Coordinates of C-alpha atoms in Angstrom, one line a residue:
Chain A
M1 CA 0.0 0.0 0.0
V2 CA 1.2 3.5 -0.8
E3 CA 0.1 6.3 1.5
F4 CA 0.5 10.0 1.0
S5 CA 0.1 12.0 4.1
H6 CA -0.3 15.8 3.9
L7 CA 2.2 16.0 1.1
T8 CA 3.0 19.5 0.1
K9 CA 5.5 20.9 -2.4
A10 CA 5.9 24.6 -2.6
Y11 CA 8.2 26.7 -4.8
K12 CA 8.8 30.3 -4.1
K13 CA 5.6 31.7 -5.4
R14 CA 3.7 28.6 -6.3
V15 CA 2.3 25.6 -4.5
A16 CA 2.6 22.6 -6.8
V17 CA 1.2 20.0 -4.4
D18 CA -1.2 21.1 -1.8
D19 CA -1.8 19.0 1.4
F20 CA -2.2 15.8 -0.7
T21 CA -3.5 12.8 1.3
L22 CA -4.3 9.5 -0.2
S23 CA -4.0 5.7 0.3
V24 CA -3.7 3.5 -2.7
D25 CA -4.0 -0.3 -2.6
V26 CA -5.0 -1.3 -6.1
P27 CA -3.0 -2.9 -8.9
I28 CA -3.2 0.0 -11.4
F29 CA -3.8 3.5 -10.2
G30 CA -4.0 6.5 -12.5
F31 CA -3.3 10.1 -11.6
L32 CA -5.4 12.1 -13.9
G33 CA -5.1 15.9 -14.3
Q34 CA -4.4 18.7 -16.7
N35 CA -0.9 19.7 -17.7
G36 CA 0.7 21.4 -14.7
A37 CA -1.8 19.9 -12.2
G38 CA 1.0 18.5 -10.0
K39 CA 1.1 14.9 -11.2
T40 CA 4.7 14.9 -12.3
T41 CA 5.8 16.6 -9.1
I42 CA 4.1 14.0 -7.0
M43 CA 5.8 11.2 -9.0
K44 CA 9.2 12.9 -8.7
I45 CA 8.7 13.1 -4.9
I46 CA 7.8 9.4 -4.7
V47 CA 11.0 8.3 -6.5
G48 CA 13.2 10.7 -4.6
L49 CA 14.0 13.3 -7.4
L50 CA 12.3 16.0 -5.4
A51 CA 12.1 16.6 -1.6
P52 CA 8.6 17.5 -0.3
T53 CA 8.2 20.8 1.6
S54 CA 6.2 18.8 4.1
G55 CA 4.4 15.5 4.5
T56 CA 5.4 12.0 3.9
I57 CA 4.9 9.0 1.6
T58 CA 5.1 5.5 3.0
I59 CA 5.2 2.3 1.0
D60 CA 4.2 -0.9 2.8
G61 CA 4.6 1.0 6.0
S62 CA 8.2 2.3 5.3
L63 CA 9.1 5.8 4.4
A64 CA 9.7 6.2 0.6
T65 CA 12.9 8.0 1.4
H66 CA 14.4 4.7 2.8
P67 CA 17.2 3.5 0.4
I68 CA 15.8 0.0 0.2
F69 CA 12.6 1.4 -1.4
K70 CA 14.6 2.4 -4.6
K71 CA 15.5 -1.2 -5.1
K72 CA 11.8 -2.1 -5.3
I73 CA 10.7 0.5 -7.8
G74 CA 10.9 1.3 -11.5
Y75 CA 10.4 4.8 -12.8
M76 CA 9.8 6.1 -16.2
P77 CA 10.1 9.9 -16.5
E78 CA 7.8 12.0 -18.8
T79 CA 9.4 12.5 -22.3
P80 CA 12.5 10.5 -21.4
Y81 CA 15.9 11.7 -22.4
F82 CA 18.8 9.3 -22.9
Y83 CA 22.5 9.1 -23.7
E84 CA 22.1 9.5 -27.4
R85 CA 25.3 7.7 -28.4
M86 CA 24.4 4.6 -26.4
T87 CA 22.5 1.7 -27.9
G88 CA 19.3 0.5 -26.4
M89 CA 21.0 -2.6 -25.1
E90 CA 23.9 -0.6 -23.5
F91 CA 21.4 1.7 -21.8
L92 CA 19.5 -1.2 -20.2
R93 CA 22.8 -2.7 -19.0
F94 CA 23.9 0.6 -17.6
C95 CA 20.6 1.1 -15.7
D96 CA 20.8 -2.5 -14.4
E97 CA 24.3 -2.1 -13.2
L98 CA 23.2 0.7 -10.9
F99 CA 21.4 -1.9 -8.7
E100 CA 23.4 -4.0 -6.3
G101 CA 23.6 -7.4 -7.8
G102 CA 22.7 -5.9 -11.2
G103 CA 24.5 -6.7 -14.4
N104 CA 22.2 -9.5 -15.5
A105 CA 22.7 -11.8 -18.4
Q106 CA 22.2 -10.5 -21.9
A107 CA 19.1 -12.6 -22.2
H108 CA 17.3 -10.6 -19.5
Y109 CA 17.8 -7.4 -21.5
E110 CA 16.8 -9.1 -24.7
D111 CA 13.5 -10.3 -23.0
L112 CA 12.8 -6.8 -21.9
L113 CA 13.4 -5.3 -25.3
K114 CA 11.2 -8.0 -26.9
K115 CA 8.5 -7.2 -24.3
V116 CA 8.4 -3.6 -25.3
G117 CA 8.8 -4.3 -29.0
I118 CA 12.2 -2.7 -29.8
Y119 CA 14.4 -5.8 -29.8
G120 CA 15.2 -5.2 -33.5
A121 CA 16.7 -1.9 -32.7
R122 CA 18.7 -3.1 -29.7
D123 CA 22.1 -2.3 -31.3
Y124 CA 21.2 1.0 -32.8
E125 CA 22.3 4.2 -31.2
I126 CA 19.4 5.8 -29.3
R127 CA 19.8 9.0 -31.3
T128 CA 18.3 7.1 -34.2
Y129 CA 15.2 6.1 -32.2
S130 CA 11.7 7.6 -32.9
K131 CA 9.7 9.1 -30.1
G132 CA 7.7 6.0 -29.7
M133 CA 10.9 3.8 -29.5
R134 CA 12.2 6.1 -26.8
Q135 CA 9.0 5.7 -24.8
R136 CA 9.4 2.0 -25.1
L137 CA 13.0 2.0 -24.0
G138 CA 12.0 4.2 -21.1
F139 CA 9.5 1.6 -20.1
A140 CA 12.0 -1.2 -20.5
Q141 CA 14.5 0.4 -18.2
A142 CA 11.8 0.8 -15.6
L143 CA 11.5 -3.0 -15.6
V144 CA 15.2 -3.8 -15.5
N145 CA 15.3 -4.5 -11.8
D146 CA 12.1 -6.6 -11.7
P147 CA 10.3 -3.9 -9.6
E148 CA 7.4 -4.4 -7.3
Y149 CA 6.1 -0.9 -7.9
L150 CA 6.2 0.9 -11.2
F151 CA 5.8 4.7 -11.5
L152 CA 5.1 5.7 -15.1
D153 CA 4.8 9.3 -16.1
E154 CA 2.8 9.7 -19.3
P155 CA 3.9 6.2 -20.6
L156 CA 1.7 6.2 -23.6
D157 CA 2.5 9.7 -24.8
G158 CA 4.0 9.7 -28.4
L159 CA 3.0 6.1 -29.2
D160 CA 0.9 5.2 -32.2
P161 CA -2.4 3.3 -31.7
I162 CA -0.7 -0.1 -32.1
G163 CA 2.0 1.0 -29.7
R164 CA -0.5 2.1 -27.2
R165 CA -2.4 -1.1 -27.4
E166 CA 0.9 -3.1 -26.9
M167 CA 2.0 -1.1 -23.9
K168 CA -1.4 -1.4 -22.3
E169 CA -1.2 -5.1 -22.7
V170 CA 2.3 -5.1 -21.1
M171 CA 0.8 -3.2 -18.2
L172 CA -2.0 -5.6 -17.8
D173 CA 0.5 -8.5 -17.9
L174 CA 2.5 -6.8 -15.2
K175 CA -0.7 -6.5 -13.1
K176 CA -1.3 -10.2 -13.5
E177 CA 2.3 -10.8 -12.2
G178 CA 1.3 -8.9 -9.0
R179 CA 3.1 -5.6 -9.6
R180 CA 1.6 -2.3 -8.6
I181 CA 1.5 0.4 -11.3
F182 CA 1.0 4.1 -10.8
L183 CA 0.6 6.1 -14.0
N184 CA 0.2 9.7 -14.8
T185 CA -1.8 10.6 -17.8
H186 CA -4.1 13.2 -19.2
I187 CA -5.5 10.7 -21.7
L188 CA -8.9 9.8 -20.3
Y189 CA -9.5 6.8 -22.6
D190 CA -6.4 5.0 -21.3
V191 CA -7.5 5.5 -17.7
E192 CA -10.9 4.1 -18.3
E193 CA -9.5 1.1 -20.0
I194 CA -6.7 0.0 -17.6
C195 CA -6.9 1.7 -14.2
D196 CA -8.6 0.1 -11.2
E197 CA -8.8 3.4 -9.5
V198 CA -8.0 7.1 -10.3
G199 CA -7.0 10.2 -8.5
I200 CA -8.2 13.5 -10.0
I201 CA -5.7 16.2 -9.4
H202 CA -6.2 19.9 -10.0
Q203 CA -3.8 22.6 -9.1
G204 CA -2.0 20.3 -6.7
K205 CA -5.1 19.3 -4.8
L206 CA -6.8 15.9 -4.9
L207 CA -10.4 16.4 -6.0
Y208 CA -11.4 12.7 -6.1
S209 CA -10.0 9.2 -5.6
G210 CA -11.8 5.9 -6.2
S211 CA -13.0 3.7 -8.9
V212 CA -13.5 5.1 -12.4
K213 CA -17.0 3.6 -12.5
E214 CA -18.2 5.4 -9.4
F215 CA -16.6 8.6 -10.5
C216 CA -18.3 8.5 -13.9
A217 CA -21.7 7.7 -12.4
G218 CA -23.0 6.8 -15.9
K219 CA -21.5 9.8 -17.7
P220 CA -18.5 9.8 -20.0
L221 CA -15.3 10.2 -18.1
E222 CA -14.3 13.4 -20.0
E223 CA -17.6 15.1 -19.1
R224 CA -17.3 14.1 -15.4
F225 CA -13.7 15.3 -15.3
V226 CA -14.6 18.7 -16.7
E227 CA -17.5 19.0 -14.3
V228 CA -15.4 18.2 -11.2
V229 CA -12.6 20.7 -12.3
E230 CA -15.1 23.4 -13.1
A231 CA -17.0 22.9 -9.8
H232 CA -13.7 23.2 -8.0
E233 CA -12.9 26.4 -9.9
A234 CA -16.4 27.8 -9.1
Q235 CA -16.0 27.0 -5.4
K236 CA -12.7 28.8 -5.3
A237 CA -14.1 31.9 -7.1
Chain B
M1 CA 31.6 2.7 -4.3
R2 CA 30.2 0.3 -6.9
N3 CA 27.9 2.9 -8.3
I4 CA 30.7 5.5 -8.6
F5 CA 32.6 3.0 -10.7
V6 CA 29.5 2.2 -12.9
I7 CA 28.9 5.9 -13.6
A8 CA 32.6 6.6 -14.1
K9 CA 32.9 3.7 -16.6
N10 CA 29.8 4.9 -18.4
T11 CA 31.1 8.5 -18.6
L12 CA 34.3 7.3 -20.1
K13 CA 32.5 5.1 -22.6
L14 CA 30.3 8.0 -23.7
E15 CA 32.9 10.7 -23.9
V16 CA 35.3 8.7 -25.9
R17 CA 32.5 8.5 -28.5
E18 CA 32.4 12.3 -28.8
K19 CA 33.9 13.4 -32.1
I20 CA 35.0 16.7 -30.6
L21 CA 37.4 14.9 -28.3
Y22 CA 39.1 13.3 -31.2
G23 CA 39.2 16.7 -33.0
I24 CA 41.1 18.1 -30.0
I25 CA 43.4 15.1 -29.8
I26 CA 44.1 15.2 -33.6
F27 CA 45.1 18.9 -33.4
G28 CA 47.3 18.1 -30.4
L29 CA 49.0 15.3 -32.3
L30 CA 49.5 17.6 -35.3
Y31 CA 51.0 20.2 -33.0
I32 CA 53.5 17.6 -31.7
F33 CA 54.2 16.5 -35.2
F34 CA 54.9 20.2 -36.2
T35 CA 57.3 20.4 -33.3
L36 CA 59.6 18.3 -35.5
F37 CA 59.9 21.2 -38.0
L38 CA 60.0 23.8 -35.2
S39 CA 62.9 22.0 -33.7
D40 CA 64.9 22.7 -37.0
L41 CA 64.3 26.4 -36.5
V42 CA 66.0 26.2 -33.0
L43 CA 68.8 24.0 -34.3
K44 CA 67.2 20.9 -32.6
E45 CA 68.1 22.2 -29.2
L46 CA 66.5 19.7 -26.8
P47 CA 65.2 22.2 -24.2
M48 CA 63.3 24.1 -27.0
V49 CA 61.9 20.9 -28.4
K50 CA 60.7 19.8 -25.0
S51 CA 59.3 23.2 -24.3
F52 CA 57.2 23.1 -27.5
G53 CA 56.1 19.6 -26.9
L54 CA 55.1 19.9 -23.2
T55 CA 53.4 23.2 -23.7
G56 CA 51.4 21.7 -26.5
I57 CA 50.3 18.8 -24.4
Y58 CA 49.3 21.2 -21.6
F59 CA 47.3 23.4 -23.9
F60 CA 45.4 20.6 -25.6
N61 CA 44.7 18.8 -22.3
A62 CA 43.4 22.1 -20.9
I63 CA 41.0 22.3 -23.9
V64 CA 39.9 18.7 -23.2
A65 CA 39.4 19.4 -19.5
L66 CA 37.4 22.6 -20.2
F67 CA 35.2 21.0 -22.8
L68 CA 34.5 17.9 -20.6
G69 CA 34.2 19.6 -17.3
T70 CA 31.8 22.3 -18.5
T71 CA 29.5 20.1 -20.7
S72 CA 29.3 16.5 -19.4
F73 CA 27.8 17.1 -16.0
F74 CA 25.6 20.0 -17.1
K75 CA 24.2 18.0 -20.0
D76 CA 23.2 15.1 -17.8
V77 CA 21.3 17.4 -15.5
D78 CA 19.9 19.8 -18.1
R79 CA 18.7 17.0 -20.5
K80 CA 17.3 15.1 -17.5
V81 CA 19.1 11.9 -18.2
V82 CA 19.9 12.1 -14.5
Y83 CA 16.2 11.2 -13.7
F84 CA 17.0 7.6 -14.8
I85 CA 20.1 7.5 -12.6
L86 CA 18.9 9.2 -9.4
S87 CA 15.6 7.3 -9.3
K88 CA 17.7 4.2 -8.8
P89 CA 19.7 3.4 -5.7
V90 CA 22.2 6.1 -6.5
S91 CA 23.0 9.1 -4.3
R92 CA 23.7 12.5 -5.7
A93 CA 27.2 12.3 -4.1
Q94 CA 27.8 9.0 -6.0
F95 CA 26.7 10.7 -9.2
V96 CA 29.0 13.7 -8.8
L97 CA 32.0 11.5 -7.9
G98 CA 31.2 9.1 -10.7
K99 CA 31.2 11.9 -13.2
F100 CA 34.4 13.3 -11.8
F101 CA 36.4 10.1 -12.0
G102 CA 34.9 9.2 -15.4
L103 CA 36.0 12.6 -16.8
C104 CA 39.5 12.1 -15.2
M105 CA 39.7 8.8 -17.1
V106 CA 38.8 10.5 -20.3
L107 CA 41.5 13.1 -19.6
L108 CA 43.9 10.3 -18.9
F109 CA 43.0 8.7 -22.2
A110 CA 43.8 12.0 -24.1
S111 CA 47.0 12.6 -22.0
V112 CA 48.3 9.1 -22.7
I113 CA 47.8 9.5 -26.5
L114 CA 49.5 12.9 -26.5
S115 CA 52.3 11.7 -24.2
V116 CA 53.1 8.7 -26.4
A117 CA 53.5 11.1 -29.3
Y118 CA 55.7 13.4 -27.3
I119 CA 57.9 10.6 -25.9
G120 CA 58.2 9.2 -29.5
L121 CA 59.2 12.7 -30.7
I122 CA 62.0 13.0 -28.1
L123 CA 63.2 9.5 -28.8
Y124 CA 63.3 10.2 -32.6
E125 CA 65.0 13.6 -32.2
H126 CA 67.4 12.8 -29.4
G127 CA 67.4 9.1 -28.8
G128 CA 66.5 9.4 -25.1
F129 CA 63.5 8.7 -22.9
D130 CA 62.2 11.8 -21.2
T131 CA 61.3 10.6 -17.7
L132 CA 61.2 14.2 -16.3
G133 CA 58.9 15.2 -19.2
L134 CA 56.5 12.4 -18.1
L135 CA 56.6 13.7 -14.6
A136 CA 55.8 17.1 -15.8
I137 CA 52.8 15.7 -17.8
A138 CA 51.7 13.9 -14.6
M139 CA 51.8 17.2 -12.8
Q140 CA 49.8 18.8 -15.6
F141 CA 47.2 15.9 -15.2
L142 CA 46.9 16.9 -11.5
E143 CA 46.2 20.4 -12.5
M144 CA 43.6 19.4 -15.0
A145 CA 41.9 17.1 -12.5
L146 CA 41.6 20.2 -10.2
F147 CA 40.3 22.1 -13.2
L148 CA 37.7 19.4 -13.8
A149 CA 36.6 19.5 -10.2
F150 CA 36.2 23.2 -10.4
A151 CA 34.2 22.9 -13.7
I152 CA 31.8 20.3 -12.1
F153 CA 31.4 22.5 -9.0
V154 CA 30.4 25.5 -11.2
S155 CA 28.1 23.3 -13.4
T156 CA 26.0 22.5 -10.3
F157 CA 24.7 26.1 -10.2
S158 CA 25.3 27.6 -13.6
S159 CA 24.8 26.9 -17.3
S160 CA 27.4 25.4 -19.6
L161 CA 28.4 28.7 -21.1
L162 CA 28.8 30.4 -17.8
S163 CA 30.8 27.5 -16.5
I164 CA 33.2 28.0 -19.4
V165 CA 33.6 31.7 -18.4
Y166 CA 34.1 31.0 -14.7
T167 CA 36.4 28.0 -15.3
S168 CA 38.5 29.9 -17.8
G169 CA 38.7 32.9 -15.4
V170 CA 39.9 30.6 -12.5
F171 CA 42.4 29.0 -14.9
F172 CA 43.9 32.4 -15.7
L173 CA 43.8 33.7 -12.2
G174 CA 45.2 30.4 -10.8
H175 CA 48.3 31.0 -12.9
V176 CA 48.9 34.6 -11.8
V177 CA 47.9 34.7 -8.1
S178 CA 51.3 33.6 -6.8
T179 CA 53.0 36.2 -9.1
I180 CA 50.7 38.9 -7.9
L181 CA 51.4 38.0 -4.2
D182 CA 55.1 38.0 -4.8
A183 CA 54.9 41.4 -6.6
A184 CA 52.8 42.8 -3.7
K185 CA 55.4 41.8 -1.2
Q186 CA 58.2 43.2 -3.3
I187 CA 56.7 46.6 -3.7
G188 CA 55.7 46.6 0.0
L189 CA 51.9 46.8 -0.7
G190 CA 50.2 47.3 2.6
G191 CA 46.8 47.7 4.3
M192 CA 43.6 46.5 2.8
R193 CA 45.1 46.2 -0.7
F194 CA 47.5 43.6 0.5
V195 CA 44.8 41.8 2.4
L196 CA 42.8 41.7 -0.8
V197 CA 45.7 40.2 -2.7
E198 CA 46.1 37.6 0.1
I199 CA 42.5 36.7 -0.1
L200 CA 42.8 36.3 -3.8
Y201 CA 45.8 34.0 -3.3
Y202 CA 44.0 31.8 -0.8
V203 CA 40.7 31.6 -2.6
F204 CA 41.9 30.8 -6.0
P205 CA 44.0 27.6 -6.6
N206 CA 47.6 28.3 -7.2
L207 CA 48.1 26.4 -10.4
E208 CA 51.7 27.3 -10.7
K209 CA 52.4 24.6 -8.1
F210 CA 51.8 22.1 -10.9
D211 CA 54.2 23.7 -13.4
A212 CA 57.1 21.2 -13.6
R213 CA 57.7 22.0 -17.3
D214 CA 60.6 24.3 -16.8
L215 CA 62.4 21.8 -14.6
A216 CA 61.8 19.0 -17.1
I217 CA 63.0 21.2 -20.0
H218 CA 66.3 21.8 -18.3
A219 CA 66.5 18.3 -17.0
V220 CA 66.3 19.2 -13.4
A221 CA 64.6 16.7 -11.1
M222 CA 61.6 18.0 -9.1
P223 CA 62.3 17.9 -5.4
F224 CA 60.2 15.2 -3.8
T225 CA 58.8 17.6 -1.2
S226 CA 57.5 19.9 -4.0
F227 CA 56.0 17.0 -5.7
A228 CA 54.3 15.7 -2.5
L229 CA 53.1 19.1 -1.6
A230 CA 51.6 19.6 -5.1
V231 CA 49.8 16.2 -4.9
A232 CA 48.5 17.0 -1.4
Y233 CA 47.4 20.5 -2.5
A234 CA 45.5 19.1 -5.5
A235 CA 43.9 16.4 -3.3
V236 CA 42.7 18.9 -0.7
Y237 CA 41.4 21.4 -3.3
I238 CA 39.6 18.6 -5.3
I239 CA 38.0 17.3 -2.1
L240 CA 36.8 20.7 -1.1
L241 CA 35.4 21.5 -4.6
L242 CA 33.7 18.2 -4.9
S243 CA 32.3 18.4 -1.4
A244 CA 30.8 21.8 -2.3
A245 CA 29.5 20.5 -5.6
I246 CA 27.8 17.6 -3.7
W247 CA 26.3 19.9 -1.2
I248 CA 24.9 22.2 -3.8
F249 CA 23.7 19.4 -6.1
D250 CA 22.0 17.7 -3.1
K251 CA 19.9 20.8 -2.6
K252 CA 19.1 21.4 -6.2
E253 CA 15.6 20.9 -7.5
I254 CA 16.0 18.8 -10.7

């Protein structure tokens, strides 16, 4: 279980995450929100790239800042950037070697690249990869340490329809294997299709968390999402 | 420790694929090759040949250090490649140290290539092995390592372009601070102006401590104490600079 307790992240003049409290105990959880809502900030705090101004995150009862936690997670940043002159295979090996006991057999990396569909480009330099291939490589490196928890920031961005379908199938396979997935997205259709629960974030605040079905209450997800955000804006005004 | 090694190894692997590195090395080799003809102008006098050769290695290594130090670390952070690394069980200190040692290895790689050419040149021209010249190159390497540490330190809080400006400035001042202090003493400068000169002397690294070229050129062995002091000076300065870099990078929002 992942628990966020009064998580706040403030920059000089802006509060990016505002007293965010939430417990998540489902296989696939989606953070849904507009651009700049605070989704990426939350994910960066979870994986230790940013320090919160206040509040805590615990995972299975331990603080997320504990070093052991990083061994259990995989993270894919939004619009991943790579070492352009490395090959996909080299990049996976490098990422794996950063884990104690890492440096698996070549077959492990080959399996991962096959899983995400870029095995054929394994020996090409990353600078020759398309945006979709980069997304897939970003996904593969998140799996390199066989993580229990996966944090994926806009994992389906830049993929073509077939690519999106394939990646969603990979996520559902990972769910069957018992892994927990957190994903950030602003694509409502994906959320509806694969998430067990969602958290609606707007201006750093959690407006809703729970099942997609309950949230929609018979209406299209997009309509409900706009309604909730507009209601929040009206309340503020 | 293991992660420092992995990052250092990766840095070496990536930087030796940079065409610009080979461009600098090729120009360095061409310069050493041209020294063959320059030596004819000075009647093949060994000190002059050594002077041309060692100065060339110093100059081209300085370009390599400036290029590597001001771009490699900054690019990783600016292009967010660091997200992949720091979301794994890697501390920011390990990342800074890994980059530093990796860049030192690249510098060593460039130094070895240029040194082999230089030693070959001296062997060809005078039939002797220049051990003191090698020692001077080793001292230059220490200076460049300090230079790299400074460039990484500056890269933790400024852009690549500004890092070039700051690092070049320190490189220049580092070579004149001891001369300025000596001159201030000789002319009897006093009061606040002398204190200011002293502050300059202690704040900026005294890079003249690593200049063993003149000794090597005139075949004078460097006293062991000077060598040991220079090594200790470089080690202390590098540790201070990297500690400051780690402290700043630890607090940086990436």
